Structures are given as C-alpha cells and as structure tokens.
C-alpha cells in the first residue's frame, strides 16, 4: 500500500499503525481522524537527517502548522526539536498553550492585525515573517512600545511557477504574499526594514507553492534568492543571516502520484547555495525549511461509516458516508485525488468505480469521483488515506455537522487528543 503504516490484517481488515481500523471506528465512532505519531516522528527525523547530511546540521526545520494544528501536535514536533510556523493568533495560542517555546515560532501571513502582533510580542515570539510596509510599521511601533527589538524575516516573491494547483501557488510575482524581486519592491522593503529602529532584520523568506514533485522550482528559488541576497550585500552591506525557503514538498495520495526524491531536492538546494556563495564575499545564510504536508499527510487517515451504496442505472455508483466536505474540503476545493478502501474488506479487489459523497445538502460535497472501491453496504467502514494534512485544519461546521474526534495512535496505544464536537459545542456561542 501507499505507506508502511497501512497493512491488511489476517481478518482482511485495514490496519493503521498496527491497529484494526474497523475496531477503532466502532470504538470511537465515525467520522474519525486517526493520527500515527510514530510516522510524524519518522518524518521529522527524516528532515533532520537531511539537515545533517547537507547543511552540517545548521539548517532549521519549521513545521508549517497550518497543515495540522491542535495541542498534541505541537508537543510532538517540539519533542523532535522542530521550530514551527504559525499563521494566526489561533495557531499561536494553541502552540503556546501546548507549552511550545515561543522563541522557536515564526509568525506568517499577509495580514497580521495589531492585536496579533501585540499578543505575539507579549508572548515572546521569535520571528515575524513580515509581509509589507504597513505591517512592518506596526511591528516597529509595538516593539518600540514594549521596548524590545523584534526579529523579522521578509516575505519575498521570487517569481516562480512551480506547476502545481493554482490555489496553492504562492511564489509568483502577482501574489498576495510579500514583495517581488522583479519589480524592485523587494529591495525597497529590505532598505526600509534596515532603517527601522525597533526591528532587526534576520533574513528572507519565500515559498513557491505546495505539493511540488520536482526539485527544479526549489533550485530556481534558491538561485534567485541567493542572487538577491548578494545584491543586498552590494547595495547595503547587509549580510542576510537566514534564508527560509518555505515548504511544498509533494506527497503521494494515490498510486498514480510520482515519488519525489527528497534526498535529491536537498542535495540540489545545498549545491546551489554553496555555488552561489563560493566567491567568499559572505557566508552562506543558514537555511530554513517549512514543511507541513510532508510531515503529517501520511500520518493520518479518516474513517467513515457507509450509509448507502446507490447505483444509478446507466450512470454512476454513489457511496454515501457520514462525513464529507466539512471534514475534508480538498476535493471540493482543488479536486484533490484520494485513495479510499472499505476497511472491512481491504484485502478484496477494488472492482467498483464509485463516487464517494458526503452528507451535506450540496452536490459538490464529494470526497472523490471515479474511485475504485470494494463492494460495500450500510454499516461498513470506509477509510480515506493520507488525510493528515489540511483536513482537520480546514474542517468546518457546514450544515452544523460537529467536527470529528482525533485519535492518536502510538506504540499500539490509542488516545483521544481532540474530542468529538457535540451539538452543545455547536451552540456554545449562540446567544
Ligand atoms: N510555508 C508557507 C509560507 C506556506 O504558505 C505553506 C503552505 C507552507 C510553508 C507549507 O507547505 P506544505 O509543505 O504543506 O506544502 N490547503 C492546501 C495547501 C495550502 C498550502 C498553503 N501554504 C491544500 O490542502 O493542499
């Protein structure tokens, strides 16, 4: 199967991280997110091994927690020695409440409010990745009021098309994020930042996009950013200390997805950066990487209960499940393909072509179309694989569906780490 945490038991059921998913679905109810802690730790260590191999262990790995955010996740990545990227006051608060060291946090986003900035500075945020002048002014003013010098990185757009879904491209010139090198605005904002009294410029950041299967966009971004860093040195004398190249490494959701050679990506980036600074005019900056999906995607699956199998004569087969776009909006948003299995009969051939439909009153509420599935009927457990990233973190209460629980699996033990929402939770703030 796609990943080694997915196996088929002697009873023909799908096992995840060594446990029978049919039994877990019955025990905890569905829809249910399962998270394999060992896999997250393995992914963190894999990244760290690349940092050791190609960057003398100096490069930093920041977990992009927009991909999966709840207290226990921050505890896990903290214990693996990772930094984190947060994109909102809510992510920051969750990490903070989990005891995550605020000095190891990077605060992202193209529009941080004054309240966000104030709160983050009060909590001792390590770095802001500042997007624009107005935001910098606000950081500078609030840092001044609090009598500190705040470390920042600047969000830069290198002008790259990484050939991925247009909704997840972020590094092109026409982007809501950051300042473009091409237009001269990136150099302007560097100079502007260097002149601010309560802000300390620590480096630059770029992120070309997400779900990328080729090392070329990363190499191109590294080249462009390194050349820009050298231009800055020339024009201002400022030596960039950190270069954050963002996240974006692709993961396999289906057997048809390519396999990305992560080792080659980091080796290529390391060579590019080394070459750029071979003239010895300045030391190469410390690199940072910001993976989200590739840390958590394959550490998650979602279990649902089948409500019906409906065959529309001459048309399609529909399998209806007890969740859908509120717990996984990715097909509705990006037509993202998933692999699904009937967990009760995972060993059988997937001979039926089906559309997996959610339970919302909306025809676009689908988990996938043309999916090959085992025969099934009401009461069976359907497992959707590789749902650890951007599922729970993008979940909503559309149609007033309560969000599912998250159960963490580690060394054969299970633990509820996020409780299932109740109807009472849904009306908690209704007055
Ligand atoms: N750093 C920055 C600044 C980002 O904007 C992102 C993702 C990442 C890091 C992490 O990228 P990753 O390693 O996870 O690809 N909701 C979409 C993905 C949006 C990604 C946004 N930014 C999806 O479900 O595919």
Short mmCIF file of C-alpha atoms and ligand atoms in Angstrom, two decimals:
data_model
loop_
_atom_site.label_atom_id
_atom_site.label_comp_id
_atom_site.label_asym_id
_atom_site.label_seq_id
_atom_site.Cartn_x
_atom_site.Cartn_y
_atom_site.Cartn_z
CA UNK A 1 0.00 0.00 0.00
CA UNK A 2 0.94 3.67 -0.26
CA UNK A 3 2.79 3.85 3.07
CA UNK A 4 4.19 1.30 5.50
CA UNK A 5 1.73 2.24 8.28
CA UNK A 6 -1.07 0.73 6.17
CA UNK A 7 -1.40 -3.07 6.20
CA UNK A 8 -4.04 -5.72 5.82
CA UNK A 9 -4.70 -7.97 8.81
CA UNK A 10 -5.40 -11.68 8.77
CA UNK A 11 -9.11 -10.86 9.10
CA UNK A 12 -8.91 -8.87 5.86
CA UNK A 13 -9.36 -5.54 7.65
CA UNK A 14 -7.32 -2.44 7.04
CA UNK A 15 -4.77 -1.91 9.82
CA UNK A 16 -3.28 1.50 10.52
CA UNK A 17 -0.15 1.89 12.62
CA UNK A 18 -0.66 -1.74 13.65
CA UNK A 19 -4.31 -1.42 14.74
CA UNK A 20 -7.55 -2.70 13.22
CA UNK A 21 -9.35 0.32 11.78
CA UNK A 22 -12.77 -1.37 11.78
CA UNK A 23 -12.45 -1.90 15.53
CA UNK A 24 -11.24 1.69 16.04
CA UNK A 25 -14.18 3.06 14.08
CA UNK A 26 -16.58 1.05 16.25
CA UNK A 27 -14.82 2.08 19.47
CA UNK A 28 -14.55 5.82 18.86
CA UNK A 29 -17.36 6.40 16.35
CA UNK A 30 -17.10 7.97 12.90
CA UNK A 31 -16.17 10.18 11.18
CA UNK A 32 -12.85 9.82 12.91
CA UNK A 33 -9.38 11.16 12.20
CA UNK A 34 -6.56 8.79 13.16
CA UNK A 35 -3.03 10.10 13.58
CA UNK A 36 0.07 7.89 13.62
CA UNK A 37 2.51 9.60 15.98
CA UNK A 38 5.38 7.32 15.01
CA UNK A 39 5.04 8.38 11.38
CA UNK A 40 5.13 12.07 12.32
CA UNK A 41 8.27 11.47 14.35
CA UNK A 42 9.79 9.48 11.50
CA UNK A 43 9.07 12.33 9.07
CA UNK A 44 10.58 14.91 11.43
CA UNK A 45 13.71 12.77 11.78
CA UNK A 46 13.96 12.31 8.06
CA UNK A 47 14.02 16.08 7.58
CA UNK A 48 16.58 16.46 10.35
CA UNK A 49 18.76 13.80 8.74
CA UNK A 50 18.81 15.86 5.53
CA UNK A 51 19.78 18.95 7.53
CA UNK A 52 22.69 16.98 9.00
CA UNK A 53 23.70 15.46 5.70
CA UNK A 54 23.61 18.58 3.54
CA UNK A 55 23.80 21.57 5.87
CA UNK A 56 26.08 20.44 8.73
CA UNK A 57 23.04 20.21 10.99
CA UNK A 58 22.74 24.01 10.98
CA UNK A 59 19.63 24.35 8.86
CA UNK A 60 16.30 24.63 10.65
CA UNK A 61 13.12 22.67 10.11
CA UNK A 62 9.92 24.54 10.90
CA UNK A 63 6.68 22.57 10.97
CA UNK A 64 4.06 24.53 9.00
CA UNK A 65 1.27 24.02 11.46
CA UNK A 66 -1.50 25.30 9.21
CA UNK A 67 -1.43 21.73 7.91
CA UNK A 68 -2.46 20.29 11.28
CA UNK A 69 -2.97 22.29 14.44
CA UNK A 70 -4.03 21.07 17.88
CA UNK A 71 -2.15 20.97 21.15
CA UNK A 72 -0.74 17.46 20.98
CA UNK A 73 0.82 18.03 17.54
CA UNK A 74 2.88 20.90 18.92
CA UNK A 75 4.05 18.66 21.78
CA UNK A 76 5.17 16.00 19.31
CA UNK A 77 7.10 18.32 16.98
CA UNK A 78 8.58 20.17 19.93
CA UNK A 79 9.95 16.94 21.35
CA UNK A 80 11.53 16.27 17.94
CA UNK A 81 13.35 19.60 18.16
CA UNK A 82 11.50 21.36 15.33
CA UNK A 83 10.64 25.03 15.09
CA UNK A 84 7.13 25.95 13.94
CA UNK A 85 5.41 28.37 11.61
CA UNK A 86 2.09 29.79 12.79
CA UNK A 87 -0.19 31.88 10.62
CA UNK A 88 -2.72 33.24 13.06
CA UNK A 89 -3.29 34.22 16.63
CA UNK A 90 -5.27 30.99 16.99
CA UNK A 91 -2.39 28.75 15.92
CA UNK A 92 -0.03 30.72 18.10
CA UNK A 93 -2.38 30.40 21.08
CA UNK A 94 -2.76 26.64 20.57
CA UNK A 95 1.01 26.14 20.38
CA UNK A 96 1.57 28.43 23.34
CA UNK A 97 -0.98 26.53 25.43
CA UNK A 98 0.79 23.30 24.48
CA UNK A 99 3.95 24.74 26.02
CA UNK A 100 5.77 25.30 22.74
CA UNK A 101 8.77 27.60 23.13
CA UNK A 102 7.61 30.91 21.62
CA UNK A 103 11.17 31.87 20.70
CA UNK A 104 11.10 28.98 18.20
CA UNK A 105 7.98 30.28 16.44
CA UNK A 106 7.75 32.14 13.14
CA UNK A 107 4.59 34.19 12.63
CA UNK A 108 3.46 34.21 8.98
CA UNK A 109 0.57 35.61 6.99
CA UNK A 110 -0.11 38.53 4.70
CA UNK A 111 -2.23 40.46 7.16
CA UNK A 112 -1.37 40.24 10.83
CA UNK A 113 -3.60 42.51 12.85
CA UNK A 114 -2.26 44.87 15.50
CA UNK A 115 -3.85 42.59 18.09
CA UNK A 116 -1.98 39.58 16.60
CA UNK A 117 1.30 41.48 16.66
CA UNK A 118 0.83 42.78 20.18
CA UNK A 119 -0.15 39.40 21.55
CA UNK A 120 2.72 37.60 19.77
CA UNK A 121 5.30 40.11 21.03
CA UNK A 122 3.92 39.83 24.55
CA UNK A 123 4.27 36.06 24.35
CA UNK A 124 7.89 36.38 23.16
CA UNK A 125 7.51 35.33 19.50
CA UNK A 126 10.86 34.50 17.93
CA UNK A 127 10.30 35.93 14.47
CA UNK A 128 7.68 37.61 12.34
CA UNK A 129 7.81 36.92 8.64
CA UNK A 130 6.71 40.41 7.66
CA UNK A 131 4.69 40.84 4.52
CA UNK A 132 4.51 44.57 3.78
CA UNK A 133 5.46 48.06 4.96
CA UNK A 134 2.33 48.77 6.91
CA UNK A 135 2.79 45.58 8.84
CA UNK A 136 6.45 46.41 9.48
CA UNK A 137 5.42 49.84 10.75
CA UNK A 138 3.05 48.21 13.16
CA UNK A 139 5.65 45.68 14.37
CA UNK A 140 8.16 48.50 14.76
CA UNK A 141 5.70 50.67 16.72
CA UNK A 142 4.51 47.89 19.05
CA UNK A 143 8.07 46.60 19.62
CA UNK A 144 9.06 50.18 20.49
CA UNK A 145 6.21 50.49 22.98
CA UNK A 146 7.34 47.25 24.59
CA UNK A 147 10.97 48.39 24.49
CA UNK A 148 12.27 45.43 22.53
CA UNK A 149 13.93 44.92 19.18
CA UNK A 150 11.83 42.42 17.24
CA UNK A 151 13.43 39.89 14.89
CA UNK A 152 11.85 39.71 11.46
CA UNK A 153 12.27 37.98 8.14
CA UNK A 154 10.82 39.49 4.98
CA UNK A 155 8.47 37.62 2.69
CA UNK A 156 9.85 37.82 -0.84
CA UNK A 157 8.32 36.54 -4.08
CA UNK A 158 10.98 35.11 -6.35
CA UNK A 159 8.67 34.89 -9.39
CA UNK A 160 8.42 31.16 -9.96
CA UNK A 161 5.72 28.93 -11.40
CA UNK A 162 6.03 25.54 -9.69
CA UNK A 163 3.39 23.74 -11.86
CA UNK A 164 1.01 22.85 -9.11
CA UNK A 165 -2.66 23.67 -8.47
CA UNK A 166 -3.17 27.43 -8.93
CA UNK A 167 -4.78 27.77 -5.49
CA UNK A 168 -1.53 26.70 -3.82
CA UNK A 169 0.97 28.69 -5.91
CA UNK A 170 2.41 31.50 -3.79
CA UNK A 171 5.78 32.47 -5.19
CA UNK A 172 4.79 34.22 -8.41
CA UNK A 173 5.10 37.99 -8.84
CA UNK A 174 1.32 38.50 -8.93
CA UNK A 175 0.71 37.15 -5.46
CA UNK A 176 -0.98 38.44 -2.35
CA UNK A 177 2.15 37.48 -0.43
CA UNK A 178 5.29 39.51 0.05
CA UNK A 179 7.33 41.77 -2.22
CA UNK A 180 8.62 40.87 -5.66
CA UNK A 181 12.29 40.96 -6.59
CA UNK A 182 11.41 41.58 -10.23
CA UNK A 183 9.62 44.87 -9.57
CA UNK A 184 12.31 46.29 -7.30
CA UNK A 185 9.90 46.33 -4.37
CA UNK A 186 11.79 43.60 -2.54
CA UNK A 187 14.96 45.70 -2.45
CA UNK A 188 12.94 48.73 -1.34
CA UNK A 189 11.42 46.88 1.59
CA UNK A 190 14.82 45.50 2.66
CA UNK A 191 16.21 49.03 2.83
CA UNK A 192 13.08 50.25 4.59
CA UNK A 193 13.39 47.50 7.22
CA UNK A 194 17.07 48.11 7.82
CA UNK A 195 16.20 51.70 8.76
CA UNK A 196 13.56 50.78 11.34
CA UNK A 197 14.83 51.27 14.91
CA UNK A 198 12.85 48.56 16.72
CA UNK A 199 13.12 45.82 14.17
CA UNK A 200 16.09 43.57 13.50
CA UNK A 201 16.20 42.11 10.02
CA UNK A 202 17.30 38.48 10.34
CA UNK A 203 16.68 37.24 6.84
CA UNK A 204 14.42 36.47 3.92
CA UNK A 205 11.64 34.06 3.23
CA UNK A 206 9.99 32.65 0.14
CA UNK A 207 7.57 29.83 -0.51
CA UNK A 208 6.98 28.81 -4.09
CA UNK A 209 3.94 26.58 -3.62
CA UNK A 210 2.68 23.30 -2.32
CA UNK A 211 2.50 19.66 -3.47
CA UNK A 212 5.55 20.01 -5.74
CA UNK A 213 7.09 16.86 -7.24
CA UNK A 214 10.22 18.21 -8.82
CA UNK A 215 13.37 19.74 -7.34
CA UNK A 216 13.65 22.38 -10.10
CA UNK A 217 11.33 25.02 -8.55
CA UNK A 218 13.28 24.76 -5.29
CA UNK A 219 16.59 25.08 -7.11
CA UNK A 220 15.29 28.05 -9.09
CA UNK A 221 14.01 29.73 -5.93
CA UNK A 222 17.36 29.15 -4.18
CA UNK A 223 19.27 30.62 -7.11
CA UNK A 224 17.09 33.72 -7.33
CA UNK A 225 17.09 34.28 -3.57
CA UNK A 226 20.87 33.84 -3.30
CA UNK A 227 21.45 36.29 -6.13
CA UNK A 228 19.13 38.75 -4.38
CA UNK A 229 21.00 38.30 -1.09
CA UNK A 230 24.22 39.17 -2.91
CA UNK A 231 22.59 42.24 -4.46
CA UNK A 232 21.54 43.33 -0.98
CA UNK A 233 25.11 42.91 0.23
CA UNK A 234 26.34 45.02 -2.64
CA UNK A 235 23.75 47.77 -2.24
CA UNK A 236 23.52 47.98 1.53
CA UNK A 237 26.33 45.95 3.07
CA UNK A 238 23.74 43.88 4.95
CA UNK A 239 24.57 40.18 5.33
CA UNK A 240 21.46 38.01 5.34
CA UNK A 241 21.66 35.56 8.23
CA UNK A 242 18.72 33.26 7.42
CA UNK A 243 17.17 32.16 4.16
CA UNK A 244 13.85 30.41 4.64
CA UNK A 245 12.83 28.51 1.51
CA UNK A 246 9.34 27.58 2.69
CA UNK A 247 7.67 24.21 2.34
CA UNK A 248 5.93 22.48 -0.51
CA UNK A 249 7.42 19.02 -0.97
CA UNK A 250 4.82 16.74 -2.53
CA UNK A 251 3.35 13.59 -1.01
CA UNK A 252 1.62 10.65 -2.65
CA UNK A 253 -2.13 10.47 -2.23
CA UNK A 254 -2.66 7.78 -4.86
CA UNK A 255 -0.53 5.16 -6.59
CA UNK A 256 -0.58 7.41 -9.67
CA UNK A 257 1.30 10.21 -7.88
CA UNK A 258 5.03 10.35 -8.60
CA UNK A 259 7.62 9.58 -5.94
CA UNK A 260 9.62 12.68 -5.06
CA UNK A 261 13.27 12.06 -4.21
CA UNK A 262 13.59 14.24 -1.10
CA UNK A 263 17.29 13.49 -0.76
CA UNK A 264 17.88 14.84 -4.27
CA UNK A 265 15.89 18.01 -3.51
CA UNK A 266 18.07 18.87 -0.51
CA UNK A 267 21.26 17.86 -2.26
CA UNK A 268 20.35 20.11 -5.22
CA UNK A 269 19.48 23.04 -2.95
CA UNK A 270 22.70 22.62 -0.96
CA UNK A 271 24.79 22.61 -4.14
CA UNK A 272 23.00 25.68 -5.50
CA UNK A 273 23.55 27.67 -2.32
CA UNK A 274 27.16 26.56 -1.98
CA UNK A 275 27.90 27.61 -5.52
CA UNK A 276 26.22 31.00 -5.04
CA UNK A 277 28.48 31.89 -2.12
CA UNK A 278 31.64 30.24 -3.41
CA UNK A 279 33.19 33.68 -4.03
CA UNK A 280 33.61 34.08 -0.25
CA UNK A 281 32.12 37.59 -0.14
CA UNK A 282 29.87 36.49 2.68
CA UNK A 283 28.99 33.29 4.47
CA UNK A 284 26.02 31.41 3.09
CA UNK A 285 22.91 32.12 5.15
CA UNK A 286 21.50 29.45 7.43
CA UNK A 287 18.71 27.73 5.57
CA UNK A 288 15.24 27.08 6.95
CA UNK A 289 12.60 24.76 5.54
CA UNK A 290 8.94 24.83 6.39
CA UNK A 291 7.27 21.52 5.59
CA UNK A 292 3.65 20.95 6.55
CA UNK A 293 2.11 18.31 4.31
CA UNK A 294 5.21 16.12 4.15
CA UNK A 295 5.36 15.93 7.97
CA UNK A 296 1.75 14.96 8.64
CA UNK A 297 -0.15 13.89 5.50
CA UNK A 298 0.81 10.23 5.52
CA UNK A 299 0.41 10.12 9.30
CA UNK A 300 -3.36 10.45 9.01
CA UNK A 301 -6.37 8.56 7.76
CA UNK A 302 -10.08 9.26 8.14
CA UNK A 303 -12.70 6.63 8.93
CA UNK A 304 -16.34 6.99 7.91
CA UNK A 305 -19.37 4.74 8.09
CA UNK A 306 -21.09 3.92 4.82
CA UNK A 307 -24.76 4.90 4.79
CA UNK A 308 -25.70 3.59 1.37
CA UNK A 309 -24.48 2.19 -1.89
CA UNK A 310 -26.59 3.53 -4.72
CA UNK A 311 -26.24 2.54 -8.33
CA UNK A 312 -27.95 4.91 -10.76
CA UNK A 313 -28.73 2.66 -13.69
CA UNK A 314 -26.76 3.74 -16.74
CA UNK A 315 -24.88 6.38 -14.75
CA UNK A 316 -22.79 6.10 -11.64
CA UNK A 317 -22.40 4.36 -8.32
CA UNK A 318 -22.63 6.56 -5.24
CA UNK A 319 -21.35 5.62 -1.81
CA UNK A 320 -22.66 7.97 0.87
CA UNK A 321 -20.67 8.43 4.04
CA UNK A 322 -21.31 10.12 7.39
CA UNK A 323 -18.80 12.94 6.78
CA UNK A 324 -17.68 14.86 3.71
CA UNK A 325 -16.58 18.36 2.76
CA UNK A 326 -16.83 19.71 6.31
CA UNK A 327 -14.09 17.32 7.49
CA UNK A 328 -12.24 17.13 4.15
CA UNK A 329 -12.92 20.00 1.73
CA UNK A 330 -9.96 19.23 -0.55
CA UNK A 331 -11.83 17.53 -3.37
CA UNK A 332 -14.46 20.24 -3.40
CA UNK A 333 -11.78 22.93 -3.42
CA UNK A 334 -8.97 21.50 -5.54
CA UNK A 335 -10.31 18.22 -7.00
CA UNK A 336 -7.58 16.53 -4.98
CA UNK A 337 -7.47 12.82 -5.52
CA UNK A 338 -7.53 10.36 -2.64
CA UNK A 339 -7.29 6.63 -2.15
CA UNK A 340 -10.20 5.03 -0.32
CA UNK A 341 -10.80 1.48 0.89
CA UNK A 342 -13.59 -0.44 2.52
CA UNK A 343 -11.72 -1.21 5.72
CA UNK A 344 -13.80 -4.34 6.39
CA UNK A 345 -12.70 -5.91 3.10
CA UNK A 346 -9.41 -4.18 2.39
CA UNK A 347 -7.89 -7.41 1.05
CA UNK A 348 -10.53 -7.82 -1.64
CA UNK A 349 -10.15 -6.47 -5.11
CA UNK A 350 -11.39 -2.90 -5.58
CA UNK A 351 -13.66 -3.67 -8.51
CA UNK A 352 -16.33 -0.97 -8.26
CA UNK A 353 -15.94 2.50 -9.69
CA UNK A 354 -17.71 4.91 -7.35
CA UNK A 355 -18.28 8.49 -6.37
CA UNK A 356 -17.84 8.93 -2.63
CA UNK A 357 -20.35 11.51 -1.48
CA UNK A 358 -20.60 13.35 1.80
CA UNK A 359 -23.77 14.03 3.73
CA UNK A 360 -24.12 17.76 3.11
CA UNK A 361 -27.02 19.24 1.18
CA UNK A 362 -24.78 20.19 -1.72
CA UNK A 363 -23.91 18.15 -4.82
CA UNK A 364 -20.30 19.32 -4.76
CA UNK A 365 -19.84 17.62 -1.40
CA UNK A 366 -17.68 14.78 -2.67
CA UNK A 367 -14.55 13.06 -1.40
CA UNK A 368 -13.77 11.78 -4.86
CA UNK A 369 -15.08 10.56 -8.20
CA UNK A 370 -14.07 7.53 -10.21
CA UNK A 371 -12.59 5.91 -7.13
CA UNK A 372 -12.07 2.16 -7.21
CA UNK A 373 -13.62 0.53 -4.14
CA UNK A 374 -14.50 -2.88 -2.73
CA UNK A 375 -18.21 -3.82 -2.58
CA UNK A 376 -19.91 -2.19 0.37
CA UNK A 377 -23.19 -1.52 2.09
CA UNK A 378 -24.63 0.37 5.05
CA UNK A 379 -22.56 -0.08 8.20
CA UNK A 380 -19.22 -0.78 6.52
CA UNK A 381 -16.21 1.35 7.39
CA UNK A 382 -14.71 3.44 4.63
CA UNK A 383 -11.13 4.63 5.11
CA UNK A 384 -9.74 7.60 3.20
CA UNK A 385 -5.94 7.51 3.24
CA UNK A 386 -3.32 10.24 3.62
CA UNK A 387 -5.59 12.78 5.30
CA UNK A 388 -3.19 14.04 7.98
CA UNK A 389 -2.59 17.40 6.28
CA UNK A 390 -5.14 20.12 5.52
CA UNK A 391 -8.15 18.03 6.55
CA UNK A 392 -8.79 18.66 10.25
CA UNK A 393 -7.09 22.04 9.92
CA UNK A 394 -9.54 23.04 7.16
CA UNK A 395 -12.60 21.46 8.73
CA UNK A 396 -15.80 23.43 9.20
CA UNK A 397 -19.22 23.00 10.75
CA UNK A 398 -21.09 23.39 7.48
CA UNK A 399 -24.62 22.04 7.81
CA UNK A 400 -23.98 22.13 11.56
CA UNK A 401 -22.02 18.91 11.43
CA UNK A 402 -19.85 18.52 14.52
CA UNK A 403 -16.15 18.15 13.79
CA UNK A 404 -14.80 14.60 14.27
CA UNK A 405 -12.52 13.48 17.08
CA UNK A 406 -8.81 12.88 16.54
CA UNK A 407 -7.35 9.70 17.98
CA UNK A 408 -3.59 9.47 18.29
CA UNK A 409 -2.01 6.05 17.80
CA UNK A 410 1.42 5.43 19.28
CA UNK A 411 3.17 2.17 20.09
CA UNK A 412 -0.08 0.24 19.85
CA UNK A 413 -1.93 2.57 22.27
CA UNK A 414 -4.73 4.94 21.33
CA UNK A 415 -5.62 8.24 22.90
CA UNK A 416 -8.26 10.84 22.07
CA UNK A 417 -6.30 14.07 21.52
CA UNK A 418 -9.18 16.15 20.18
CA UNK A 419 -12.68 15.39 21.44
CA UNK A 420 -15.55 14.96 19.02
CA UNK A 421 -17.67 18.09 18.95
CA UNK A 422 -21.12 17.75 20.44
CA UNK A 423 -24.33 19.52 19.42
CA UNK A 424 -23.89 21.51 22.61
CA UNK A 425 -20.47 22.68 21.32
CA UNK A 426 -22.20 23.88 18.15
CA UNK A 427 -24.49 26.26 20.01
CA UNK A 428 -22.00 27.29 22.69
CA UNK A 429 -21.56 30.81 21.31
CA UNK A 430 -25.12 31.30 20.11
CA UNK A 431 -26.90 33.91 22.20
N1 LIG B 1 5.26 27.90 4.35
C1 LIG B 1 4.37 28.76 3.84
C2 LIG B 1 4.64 30.17 3.89
C3 LIG B 1 3.18 28.28 3.29
O1 LIG B 1 2.32 29.14 2.77
C4 LIG B 1 2.90 26.89 3.29
C5 LIG B 1 1.65 26.38 2.74
C6 LIG B 1 3.86 26.03 3.85
C7 LIG B 1 5.03 26.57 4.36
C8 LIG B 1 3.68 24.55 3.91
O2 LIG B 1 3.55 23.97 2.66
P1 LIG B 1 3.47 22.37 2.53
O3 LIG B 1 4.80 21.80 2.95
O4 LIG B 1 2.38 21.91 3.46
O5 LIG B 1 3.14 22.12 1.13
N2 LIG B 1 -4.76 23.93 1.73
C9 LIG B 1 -3.91 23.49 0.64
C10 LIG B 1 -2.46 23.79 0.92
C11 LIG B 1 -2.21 25.25 1.15
C12 LIG B 1 -0.78 25.49 1.47
C13 LIG B 1 -0.58 26.86 1.92
N3 LIG B 1 0.74 27.15 2.32
C14 LIG B 1 -4.13 22.01 0.41
O6 LIG B 1 -4.97 21.43 1.08
O7 LIG B 1 -3.50 21.41 -0.46
#
